[in-house]
Coordinates of C-alpha atoms and ligand atoms in Angstrom, one line a residue:
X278 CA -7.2 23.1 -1.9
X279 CA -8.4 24.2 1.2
X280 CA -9.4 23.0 4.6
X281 CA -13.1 23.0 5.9
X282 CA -14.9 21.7 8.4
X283 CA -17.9 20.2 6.9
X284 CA -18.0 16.8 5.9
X285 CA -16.4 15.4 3.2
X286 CA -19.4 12.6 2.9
X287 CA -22.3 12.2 4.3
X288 CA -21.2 11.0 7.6
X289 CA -24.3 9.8 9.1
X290 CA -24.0 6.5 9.3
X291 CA -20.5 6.5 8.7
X292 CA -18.2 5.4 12.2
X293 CA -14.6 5.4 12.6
X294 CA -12.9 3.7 15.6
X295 CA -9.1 3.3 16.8
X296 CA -7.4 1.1 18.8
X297 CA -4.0 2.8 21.0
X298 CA -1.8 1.7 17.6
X299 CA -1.8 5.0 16.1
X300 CA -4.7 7.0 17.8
X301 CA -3.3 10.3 15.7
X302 CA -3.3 8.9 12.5
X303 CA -6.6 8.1 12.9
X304 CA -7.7 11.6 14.4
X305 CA -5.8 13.1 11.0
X306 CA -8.3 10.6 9.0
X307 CA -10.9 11.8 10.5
X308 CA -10.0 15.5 10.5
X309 CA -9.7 14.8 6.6
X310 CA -13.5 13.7 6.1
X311 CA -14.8 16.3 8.6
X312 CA -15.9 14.1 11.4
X313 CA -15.2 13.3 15.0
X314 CA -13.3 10.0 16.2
X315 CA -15.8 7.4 17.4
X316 CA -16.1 7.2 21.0
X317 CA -14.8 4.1 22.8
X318 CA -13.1 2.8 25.7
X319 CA -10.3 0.7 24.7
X320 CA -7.6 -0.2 27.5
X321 CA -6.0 -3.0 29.4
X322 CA -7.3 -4.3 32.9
X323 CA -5.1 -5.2 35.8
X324 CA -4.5 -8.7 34.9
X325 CA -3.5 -7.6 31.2
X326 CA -6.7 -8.1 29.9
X327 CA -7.9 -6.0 26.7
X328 CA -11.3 -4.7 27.2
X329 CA -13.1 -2.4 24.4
X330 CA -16.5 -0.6 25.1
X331 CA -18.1 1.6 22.7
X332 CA -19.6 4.6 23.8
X333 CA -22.1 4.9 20.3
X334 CA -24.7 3.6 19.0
X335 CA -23.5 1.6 16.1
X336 CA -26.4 -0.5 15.3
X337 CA -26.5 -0.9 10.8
X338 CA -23.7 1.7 10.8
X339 CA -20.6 1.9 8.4
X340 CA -17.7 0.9 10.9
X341 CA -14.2 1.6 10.5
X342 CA -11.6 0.5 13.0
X343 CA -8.4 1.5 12.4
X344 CA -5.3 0.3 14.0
X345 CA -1.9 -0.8 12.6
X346 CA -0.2 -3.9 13.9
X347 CA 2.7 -2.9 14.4
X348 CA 5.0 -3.0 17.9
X349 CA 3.6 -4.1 20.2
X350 CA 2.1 -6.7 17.5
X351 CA 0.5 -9.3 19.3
X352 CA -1.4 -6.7 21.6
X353 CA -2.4 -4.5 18.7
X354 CA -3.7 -7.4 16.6
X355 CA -5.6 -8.9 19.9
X356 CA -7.2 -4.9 20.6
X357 CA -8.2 -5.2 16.9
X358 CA -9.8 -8.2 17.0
X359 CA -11.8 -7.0 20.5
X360 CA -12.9 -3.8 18.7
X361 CA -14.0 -5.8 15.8
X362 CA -16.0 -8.5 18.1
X363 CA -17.1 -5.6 19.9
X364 CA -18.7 -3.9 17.3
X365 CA -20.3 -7.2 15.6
X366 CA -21.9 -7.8 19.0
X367 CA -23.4 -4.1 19.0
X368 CA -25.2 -4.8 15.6
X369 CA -23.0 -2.5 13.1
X370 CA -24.4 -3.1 9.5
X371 CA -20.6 -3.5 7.9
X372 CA -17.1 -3.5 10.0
X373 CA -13.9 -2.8 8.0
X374 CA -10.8 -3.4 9.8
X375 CA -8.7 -0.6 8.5
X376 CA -4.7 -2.0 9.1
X377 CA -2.3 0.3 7.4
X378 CA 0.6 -2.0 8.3
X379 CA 0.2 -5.3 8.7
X380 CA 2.1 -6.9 11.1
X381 CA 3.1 -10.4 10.2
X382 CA 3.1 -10.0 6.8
X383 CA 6.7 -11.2 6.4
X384 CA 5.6 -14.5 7.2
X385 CA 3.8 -15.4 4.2
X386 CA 4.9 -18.9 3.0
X387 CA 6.3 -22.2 4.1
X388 CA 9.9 -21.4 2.9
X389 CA 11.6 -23.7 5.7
X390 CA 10.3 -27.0 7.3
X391 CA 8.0 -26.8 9.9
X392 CA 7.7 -22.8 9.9
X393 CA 3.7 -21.1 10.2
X394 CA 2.1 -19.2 7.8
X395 CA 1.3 -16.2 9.9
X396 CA 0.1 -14.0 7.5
X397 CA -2.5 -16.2 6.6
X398 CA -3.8 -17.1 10.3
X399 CA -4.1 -13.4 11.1
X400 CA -6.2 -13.3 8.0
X401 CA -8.9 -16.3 9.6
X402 CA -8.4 -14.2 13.1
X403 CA -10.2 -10.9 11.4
X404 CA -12.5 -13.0 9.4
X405 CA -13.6 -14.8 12.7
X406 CA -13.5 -11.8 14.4
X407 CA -15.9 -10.4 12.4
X408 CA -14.6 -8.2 10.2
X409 CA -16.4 -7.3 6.5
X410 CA -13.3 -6.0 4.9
X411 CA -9.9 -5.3 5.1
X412 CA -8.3 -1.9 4.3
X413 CA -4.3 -1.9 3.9
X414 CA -1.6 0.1 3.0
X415 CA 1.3 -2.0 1.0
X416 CA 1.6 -5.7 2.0
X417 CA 4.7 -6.9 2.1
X418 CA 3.4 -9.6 -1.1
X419 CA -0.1 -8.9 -2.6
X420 CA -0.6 -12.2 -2.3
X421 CA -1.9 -11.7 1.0
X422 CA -4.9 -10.6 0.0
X423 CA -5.8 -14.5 -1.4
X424 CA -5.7 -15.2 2.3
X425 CA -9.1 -13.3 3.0
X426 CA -12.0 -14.6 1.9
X427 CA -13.7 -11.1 2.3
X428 CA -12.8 -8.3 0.0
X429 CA -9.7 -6.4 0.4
X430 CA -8.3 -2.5 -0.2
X431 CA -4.9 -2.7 -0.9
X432 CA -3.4 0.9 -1.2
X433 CA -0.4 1.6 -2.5
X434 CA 1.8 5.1 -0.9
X435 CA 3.8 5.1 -4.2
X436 CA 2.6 7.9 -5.4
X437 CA 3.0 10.1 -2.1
X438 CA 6.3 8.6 -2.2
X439 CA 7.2 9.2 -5.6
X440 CA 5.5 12.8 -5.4
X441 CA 8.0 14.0 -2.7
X442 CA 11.1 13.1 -5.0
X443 CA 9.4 14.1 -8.2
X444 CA 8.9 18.0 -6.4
X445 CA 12.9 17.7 -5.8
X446 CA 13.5 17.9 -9.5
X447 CA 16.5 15.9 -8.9
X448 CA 19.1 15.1 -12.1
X449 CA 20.4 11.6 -13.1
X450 CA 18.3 10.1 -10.7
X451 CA 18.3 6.2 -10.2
X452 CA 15.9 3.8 -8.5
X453 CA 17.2 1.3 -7.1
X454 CA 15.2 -1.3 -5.4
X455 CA 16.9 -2.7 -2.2
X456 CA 15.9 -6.8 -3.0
X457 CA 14.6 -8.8 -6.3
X458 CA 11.4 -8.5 -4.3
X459 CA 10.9 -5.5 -4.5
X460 CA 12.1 -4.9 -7.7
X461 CA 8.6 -4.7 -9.7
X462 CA 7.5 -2.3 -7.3
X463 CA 10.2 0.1 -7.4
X464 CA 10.3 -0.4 -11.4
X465 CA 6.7 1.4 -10.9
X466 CA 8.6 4.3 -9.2
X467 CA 10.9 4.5 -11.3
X468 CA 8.5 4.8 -14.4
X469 CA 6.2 7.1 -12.2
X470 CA 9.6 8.9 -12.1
X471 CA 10.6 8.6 -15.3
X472 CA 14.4 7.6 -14.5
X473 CA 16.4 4.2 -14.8
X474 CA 16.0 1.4 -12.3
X475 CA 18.6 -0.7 -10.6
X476 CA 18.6 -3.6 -8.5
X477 CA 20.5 -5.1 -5.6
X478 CA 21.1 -8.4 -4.9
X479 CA 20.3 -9.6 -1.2
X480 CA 20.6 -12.5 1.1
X481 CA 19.4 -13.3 4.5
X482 CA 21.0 -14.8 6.7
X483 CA 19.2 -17.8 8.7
X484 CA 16.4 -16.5 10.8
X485 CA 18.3 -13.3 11.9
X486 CA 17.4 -9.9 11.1
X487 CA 20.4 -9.6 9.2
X488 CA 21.1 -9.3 5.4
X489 CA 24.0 -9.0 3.3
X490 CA 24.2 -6.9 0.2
X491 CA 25.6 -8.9 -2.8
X492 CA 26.1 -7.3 -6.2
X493 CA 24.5 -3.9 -7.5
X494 CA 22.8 -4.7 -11.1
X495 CA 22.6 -1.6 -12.8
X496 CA 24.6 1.6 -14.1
X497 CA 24.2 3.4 -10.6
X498 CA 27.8 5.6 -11.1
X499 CA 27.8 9.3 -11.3
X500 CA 23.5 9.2 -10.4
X501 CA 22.0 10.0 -7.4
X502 CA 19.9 7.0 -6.1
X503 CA 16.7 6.7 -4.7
X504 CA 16.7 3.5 -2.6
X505 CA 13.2 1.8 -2.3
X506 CA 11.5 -1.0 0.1
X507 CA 7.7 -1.8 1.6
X508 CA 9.5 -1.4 5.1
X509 CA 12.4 -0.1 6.9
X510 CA 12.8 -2.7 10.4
X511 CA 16.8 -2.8 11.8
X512 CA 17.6 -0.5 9.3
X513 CA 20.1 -2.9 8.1
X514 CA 19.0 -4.0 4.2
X515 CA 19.0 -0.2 3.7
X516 CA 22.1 1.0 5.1
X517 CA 23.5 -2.0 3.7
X518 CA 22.4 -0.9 0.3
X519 CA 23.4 2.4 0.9
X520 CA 26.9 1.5 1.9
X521 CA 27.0 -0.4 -1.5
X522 CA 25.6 2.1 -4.0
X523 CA 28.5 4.9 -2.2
X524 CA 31.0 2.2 -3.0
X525 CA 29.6 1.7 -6.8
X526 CA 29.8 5.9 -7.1
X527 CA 27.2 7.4 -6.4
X528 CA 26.8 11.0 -6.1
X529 CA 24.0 11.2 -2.8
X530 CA 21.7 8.8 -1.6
X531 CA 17.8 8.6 -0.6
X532 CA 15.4 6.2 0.8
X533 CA 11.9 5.8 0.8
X534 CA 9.9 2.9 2.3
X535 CA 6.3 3.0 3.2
X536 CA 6.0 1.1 6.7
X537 CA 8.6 2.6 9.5
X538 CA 8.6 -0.4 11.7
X539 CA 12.2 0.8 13.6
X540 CA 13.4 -1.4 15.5
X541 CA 15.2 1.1 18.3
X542 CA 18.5 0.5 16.4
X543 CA 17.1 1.3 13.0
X544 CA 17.2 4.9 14.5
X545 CA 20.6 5.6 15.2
X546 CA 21.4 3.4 11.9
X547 CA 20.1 6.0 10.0
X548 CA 21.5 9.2 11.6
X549 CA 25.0 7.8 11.2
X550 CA 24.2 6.5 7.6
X551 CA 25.3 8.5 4.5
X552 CA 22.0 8.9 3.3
X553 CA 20.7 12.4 2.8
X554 CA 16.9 11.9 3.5
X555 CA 15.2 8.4 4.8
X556 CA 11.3 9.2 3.7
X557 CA 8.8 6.9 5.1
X558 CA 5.0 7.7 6.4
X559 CA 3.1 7.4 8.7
X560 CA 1.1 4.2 8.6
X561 CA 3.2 3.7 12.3
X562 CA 4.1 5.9 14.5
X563 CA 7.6 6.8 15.3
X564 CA 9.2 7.0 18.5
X565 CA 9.5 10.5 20.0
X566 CA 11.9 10.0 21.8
X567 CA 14.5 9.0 19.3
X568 CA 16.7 11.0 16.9
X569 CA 15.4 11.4 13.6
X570 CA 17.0 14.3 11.9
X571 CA 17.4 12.3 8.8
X572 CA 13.6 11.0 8.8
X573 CA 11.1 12.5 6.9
X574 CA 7.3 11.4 7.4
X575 CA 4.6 12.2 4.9
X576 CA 0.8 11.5 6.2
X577 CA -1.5 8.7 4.4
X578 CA -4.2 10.0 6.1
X579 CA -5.7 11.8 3.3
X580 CA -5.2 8.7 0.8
X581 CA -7.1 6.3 3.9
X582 CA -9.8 8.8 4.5
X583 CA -10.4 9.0 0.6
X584 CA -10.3 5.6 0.6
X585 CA -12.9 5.3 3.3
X586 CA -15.0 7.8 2.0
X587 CA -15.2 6.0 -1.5
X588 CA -15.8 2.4 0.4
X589 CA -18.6 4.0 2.6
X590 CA -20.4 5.2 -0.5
X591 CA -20.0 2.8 -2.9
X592 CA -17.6 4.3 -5.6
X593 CA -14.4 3.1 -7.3
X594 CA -10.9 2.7 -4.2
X595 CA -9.5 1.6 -7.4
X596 CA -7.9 4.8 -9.0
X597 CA -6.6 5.7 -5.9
X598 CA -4.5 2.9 -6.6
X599 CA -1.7 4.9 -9.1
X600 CA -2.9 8.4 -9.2
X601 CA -2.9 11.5 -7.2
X602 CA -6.6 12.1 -7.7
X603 CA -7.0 13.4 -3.6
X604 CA -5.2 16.2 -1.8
X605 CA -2.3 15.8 0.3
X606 CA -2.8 15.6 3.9
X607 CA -3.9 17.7 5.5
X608 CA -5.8 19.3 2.6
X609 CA -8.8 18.1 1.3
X610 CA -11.4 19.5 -1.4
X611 CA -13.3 22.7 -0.4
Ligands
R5P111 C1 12.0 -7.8 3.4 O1 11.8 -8.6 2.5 C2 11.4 -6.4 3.5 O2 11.0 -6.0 2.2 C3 12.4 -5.4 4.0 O3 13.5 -5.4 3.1 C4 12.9 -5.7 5.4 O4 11.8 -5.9 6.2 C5 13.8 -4.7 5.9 O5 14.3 -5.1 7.1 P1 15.6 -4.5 7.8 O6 15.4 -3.0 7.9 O7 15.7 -5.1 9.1 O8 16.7 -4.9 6.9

């Protein structure tokens, strides 16, 4: 495959905005379709205000604003929703908010007394906002797409995942997924991958971000395991896992995730951890200024700018879904 600089569609009436979430991912999105980033003047007056002017002429165009919510959440998601209301008021034909992570995702249901359903009132936020469509990258529970009444992309970075390990060629591999959550997903994997699956038992404890690892269900002795999760946040339910497969016998371990939240702990976590690689991407950013020797960070920039490119002219997102029909970044079809 090689690089050019022509477009990859036809980008006339194609626009693609970001927020200050992940302003290179974007940039990388837009270097894989062969256009420039939307201009737009998105920043924070003195009295903490979030102000957004576009510097385009949108009117009828195909917008795309993409900015992951992750830290700081509450600003990002607040920028977002600016941008959005921003562009509605400048007469674009279509806005898609284009949210790699999604940022209160983990609050999806009522499981306690009295406790909000986040997830679902950032969902009426976007739709009040203005927004067409959502595009995502792995929810933390599919379900969250019922809480838009608008249609919704969700991606899935399996397969860039899985593709990393599957170029490794490595023997007696295991899966093992890091909660029951999790567990259908990383069954996926381990089918994509053609080796055994196992699964460990988790709790949480109260309200904490903390988790203890239970039981390992599975033959994991003598393998080397591949440790899988939607995200990695205090690093804890990985390490933890990690901790647990050494003690059942295994030979090395891995983990992949999708969503690098990292908290500033998660960081250090994983440099002292015996895992061997900790492979994420980069639907957040990472923080420069922290050790991550161990970390490994493959782009999803060419699977969102396919994405967008399909969306923009009406063909199927849907076989993106669980095959590698698109380059890897930062290729893309000559
Ligand atoms: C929880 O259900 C998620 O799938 C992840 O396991 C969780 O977010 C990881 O958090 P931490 O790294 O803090 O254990």
């Amino acid at each position: 495959m090689n690089f050019t600089n022509s477009p990859l569609v036809d980008t006339d009436d194609l626009r693609i905005f970001s927020g200050n979430s992940h302003p290179i991912l974007a940039k990388n999105v837009c270097s894989y379709l062969g256009m420039p980033v939307g201009q737009a003047e998105v920043f924070k007056f003195a009295n903490d205000n979030s102000f957004v002017r576009i510097m385009e002429n949108i009117r009828q165009r195909d917008v795309f604003i993409i900015q992951p919510t992750g830290a700081p959440v509450n600003d990002n998601l607040m920028e977002l929703l600016i941008m959005i209301d921003a562009c509605k008021r400048a007469s674009a034909g279509r806005i898609t908010a284009v949210i790699p992570y999604y940022g209160y995702g983990r609050t999806d249901k009522k499981d306690q007394p009295r406790v909000p359903i986040t997830a679902r009132l950032v969902a009426d936020l976007l739709t009040t906002a203005g927004a067409d469509r959502l595009l995502t990258v792995d929810l933390h529970a599919g379900q969250i797409q019922g809480f838009f009444n608008i249609p919704v992309d969700e991606l899935t970075a399996m397969t860039i995942l899985a593709d990393y390990f599957k170029a490794k060629e490595i023997e007696d591999l295991v899966v093992v997924a890091v909660d029951i959550g999790i567990s259908k997903r990383a069954r996926d994997v381990a089918e994509y991958l053609d080796c055994p699956l196992a699964i460990i038992e988790k709790r949480r404890i109260d309200n904490a971000d903390h988790s203890e690892t239970l039981n390992v269900i599975g033959d994991v002795e003598g393998k080397v395991a591949l440790t899988f999760d939607d995200e990695i946040l205090t690093g804890g339910t990985t390490i933890n896992a990690g901790e647990a497969l050494m003690e059942c016998g295994v030979t090395q371990v891995y983990a992949c995730a999708t969503h690098p939240v990292f908290a500033s702990r998660a960081y250090d976590a994983i440099d002292r951890s015996d895992y061997e690689e900790v492979v994420v991407t980069d639907t957040l950013p990472l923080n420069p200024e922290k050790k991550q020797d161990k970390v490994k960070v493959l782009s999803v920039a060419s699977l969102l700018g396919e994405a967008i490119s399909r969306i923009h002219v009406g063909q199927s997102v849907g076989e993106l879904f669980s095959t590698r029909s698109y380059p890897e970044f930062p290729n893309r079809p000559a």
